[in-house]
């Protein structure tokens, strides 16, 4: 595979990972916590409704999980494309 083709494959995979991470983050933080809160109000989690839980804790936890997932996946992507640090 030629060098520009390898670079394009790497950046394409990188941008795809970033896009999906942002979509998940927006869906959880904006969608579940704000837009879908009335639909989630009947489900209780820890004494409060699920929409409130997503607004207060769920979106933060999902954001932290996405950070660790992104770091893990980018390290794997770097190794696969030969651009890892070690």
PDB file of C-alpha atoms in Angstrom:
ATOM      1  CA  UNK A   1       0.000   0.000   0.000  1.00  0.00           C
ATOM      2  CA  UNK A   2       1.390   3.429  -0.864  1.00  0.00           C
ATOM      3  CA  UNK A   3       2.123   6.033   1.794  1.00  0.00           C
ATOM      4  CA  UNK A   4      -0.735   8.484   0.945  1.00  0.00           C
ATOM      5  CA  UNK A   5      -3.178   5.590   0.834  1.00  0.00           C
ATOM      6  CA  UNK A   6      -2.048   4.412   4.284  1.00  0.00           C
ATOM      7  CA  UNK A   7      -2.359   7.950   5.620  1.00  0.00           C
ATOM      8  CA  UNK A   8      -5.869   8.284   4.201  1.00  0.00           C
ATOM      9  CA  UNK A   9      -6.916   4.954   5.711  1.00  0.00           C
ATOM     10  CA  UNK A  10      -5.558   5.992   9.105  1.00  0.00           C
ATOM     11  CA  UNK A  11      -7.273   9.386   9.107  1.00  0.00           C
ATOM     12  CA  UNK A  12     -10.491   7.928   7.767  1.00  0.00           C
ATOM     13  CA  UNK A  13     -10.596   5.425  10.642  1.00  0.00           C
ATOM     14  CA  UNK A  14      -9.666   8.181  13.095  1.00  0.00           C
ATOM     15  CA  UNK A  15     -12.431  10.509  11.879  1.00  0.00           C
ATOM     16  CA  UNK A  16     -14.965   7.664  11.919  1.00  0.00           C
ATOM     17  CA  UNK A  17     -14.077   6.928  15.551  1.00  0.00           C
ATOM     18  CA  UNK A  18     -14.354  10.610  16.490  1.00  0.00           C
ATOM     19  CA  UNK A  19     -17.691  10.951  14.702  1.00  0.00           C
ATOM     20  CA  UNK A  20     -19.258   7.942  16.411  1.00  0.00           C
ATOM     21  CA  UNK A  21     -17.946   9.063  19.809  1.00  0.00           C
ATOM     22  CA  UNK A  22     -19.477  12.513  19.328  1.00  0.00           C
ATOM     23  CA  UNK A  23     -22.790  11.028  18.177  1.00  0.00           C
ATOM     24  CA  UNK A  24     -22.990   8.802  21.255  1.00  0.00           C
ATOM     25  CA  UNK A  25     -22.017  11.695  23.520  1.00  0.00           C
ATOM     26  CA  UNK A  26     -24.628  14.025  21.984  1.00  0.00           C
ATOM     27  CA  UNK A  27     -27.334  11.374  22.105  1.00  0.00           C
ATOM     28  CA  UNK A  28     -26.744  10.656  25.777  1.00  0.00           C
ATOM     29  CA  UNK A  29     -26.093  14.180  27.036  1.00  0.00           C
ATOM     30  CA  UNK A  30     -28.580  16.110  24.910  1.00  0.00           C
ATOM     31  CA  UNK A  31     -31.011  13.460  23.710  1.00  0.00           C
ATOM     32  CA  UNK A  32     -31.621  11.372  26.817  1.00  0.00           C
ATOM     33  CA  UNK A  33     -31.111  14.140  29.360  1.00  0.00           C
ATOM     34  CA  UNK A  34     -33.128  16.904  27.675  1.00  0.00           C
ATOM     35  CA  UNK A  35     -35.201  15.832  24.683  1.00  0.00           C
ATOM     36  CA  UNK A  36     -36.279  12.372  25.833  1.00  0.00           C
ATOM     37  CA  UNK A  37     -36.621  13.207  29.524  1.00  0.00           C
ATOM     38  CA  UNK A  38     -40.449  13.166  29.510  1.00  0.00           C
ATOM     39  CA  UNK A  39     -40.400   9.680  27.977  1.00  0.00           C
ATOM     40  CA  UNK A  40     -37.899   8.427  30.549  1.00  0.00           C
ATOM     41  CA  UNK A  41     -39.671   9.916  33.572  1.00  0.00           C
ATOM     42  CA  UNK A  42     -41.582   6.713  34.396  1.00  0.00           C
ATOM     43  CA  UNK A  43     -38.424   4.627  34.827  1.00  0.00           C
ATOM     44  CA  UNK A  44     -36.770   5.011  38.235  1.00  0.00           C
ATOM     45  CA  UNK A  45     -33.070   4.585  38.900  1.00  0.00           C
ATOM     46  CA  UNK A  46     -31.747   5.097  42.411  1.00  0.00           C
ATOM     47  CA  UNK A  47     -34.857   6.935  43.577  1.00  0.00           C
ATOM     48  CA  UNK A  48     -35.093   9.382  40.683  1.00  0.00           C
ATOM     49  CA  UNK A  49     -36.352   9.156  37.129  1.00  0.00           C
ATOM     50  CA  UNK A  50     -34.045   7.979  34.348  1.00  0.00           C
ATOM     51  CA  UNK A  51     -34.031  11.335  32.513  1.00  0.00           C
ATOM     52  CA  UNK A  52     -32.803  13.127  35.629  1.00  0.00           C
ATOM     53  CA  UNK A  53     -30.200  10.407  36.166  1.00  0.00           C
ATOM     54  CA  UNK A  54     -28.854  10.872  32.624  1.00  0.00           C
ATOM     55  CA  UNK A  55     -28.747  14.642  33.116  1.00  0.00           C
ATOM     56  CA  UNK A  56     -26.892  14.439  36.418  1.00  0.00           C
ATOM     57  CA  UNK A  57     -24.716  11.326  36.291  1.00  0.00           C
ATOM     58  CA  UNK A  58     -25.306   9.237  33.205  1.00  0.00           C
ATOM     59  CA  UNK A  59     -23.922  11.709  30.703  1.00  0.00           C
ATOM     60  CA  UNK A  60     -20.783  12.212  32.800  1.00  0.00           C
ATOM     61  CA  UNK A  61     -20.230   8.462  33.149  1.00  0.00           C
ATOM     62  CA  UNK A  62     -20.776   7.890  29.437  1.00  0.00           C
ATOM     63  CA  UNK A  63     -18.359  10.737  28.669  1.00  0.00           C
ATOM     64  CA  UNK A  64     -15.672   9.150  30.885  1.00  0.00           C
ATOM     65  CA  UNK A  65     -16.243   5.747  29.288  1.00  0.00           C
ATOM     66  CA  UNK A  66     -15.922   7.343  25.842  1.00  0.00           C
ATOM     67  CA  UNK A  67     -12.594   8.931  26.821  1.00  0.00           C
ATOM     68  CA  UNK A  68     -11.110   5.593  27.885  1.00  0.00           C
ATOM     69  CA  UNK A  69     -12.610   3.792  24.875  1.00  0.00           C
ATOM     70  CA  UNK A  70     -11.187   6.416  22.512  1.00  0.00           C
ATOM     71  CA  UNK A  71      -7.716   6.164  24.050  1.00  0.00           C
ATOM     72  CA  UNK A  72      -7.772   2.362  23.880  1.00  0.00           C
ATOM     73  CA  UNK A  73      -9.066   2.283  20.303  1.00  0.00           C
ATOM     74  CA  UNK A  74      -6.628   4.954  19.086  1.00  0.00           C
ATOM     75  CA  UNK A  75      -3.693   3.030  20.574  1.00  0.00           C
ATOM     76  CA  UNK A  76      -4.870  -0.046  18.664  1.00  0.00           C
ATOM     77  CA  UNK A  77      -5.364   1.998  15.492  1.00  0.00           C
ATOM     78  CA  UNK A  78      -1.874   3.506  15.874  1.00  0.00           C
ATOM     79  CA  UNK A  79      -0.337   0.029  16.219  1.00  0.00           C
ATOM     80  CA  UNK A  80      -2.290  -1.281  13.215  1.00  0.00           C
ATOM     81  CA  UNK A  81      -1.036   1.565  11.013  1.00  0.00           C
ATOM     82  CA  UNK A  82       2.520   1.636  12.357  1.00  0.00           C
ATOM     83  CA  UNK A  83       2.393   5.084  13.930  1.00  0.00           C
ATOM     84  CA  UNK A  84       2.505   4.061  17.587  1.00  0.00           C
ATOM     85  CA  UNK A  85       4.920   5.768  19.936  1.00  0.00           C
ATOM     86  CA  UNK A  86       6.920   2.728  20.985  1.00  0.00           C
TER      87      UNK A  86
END
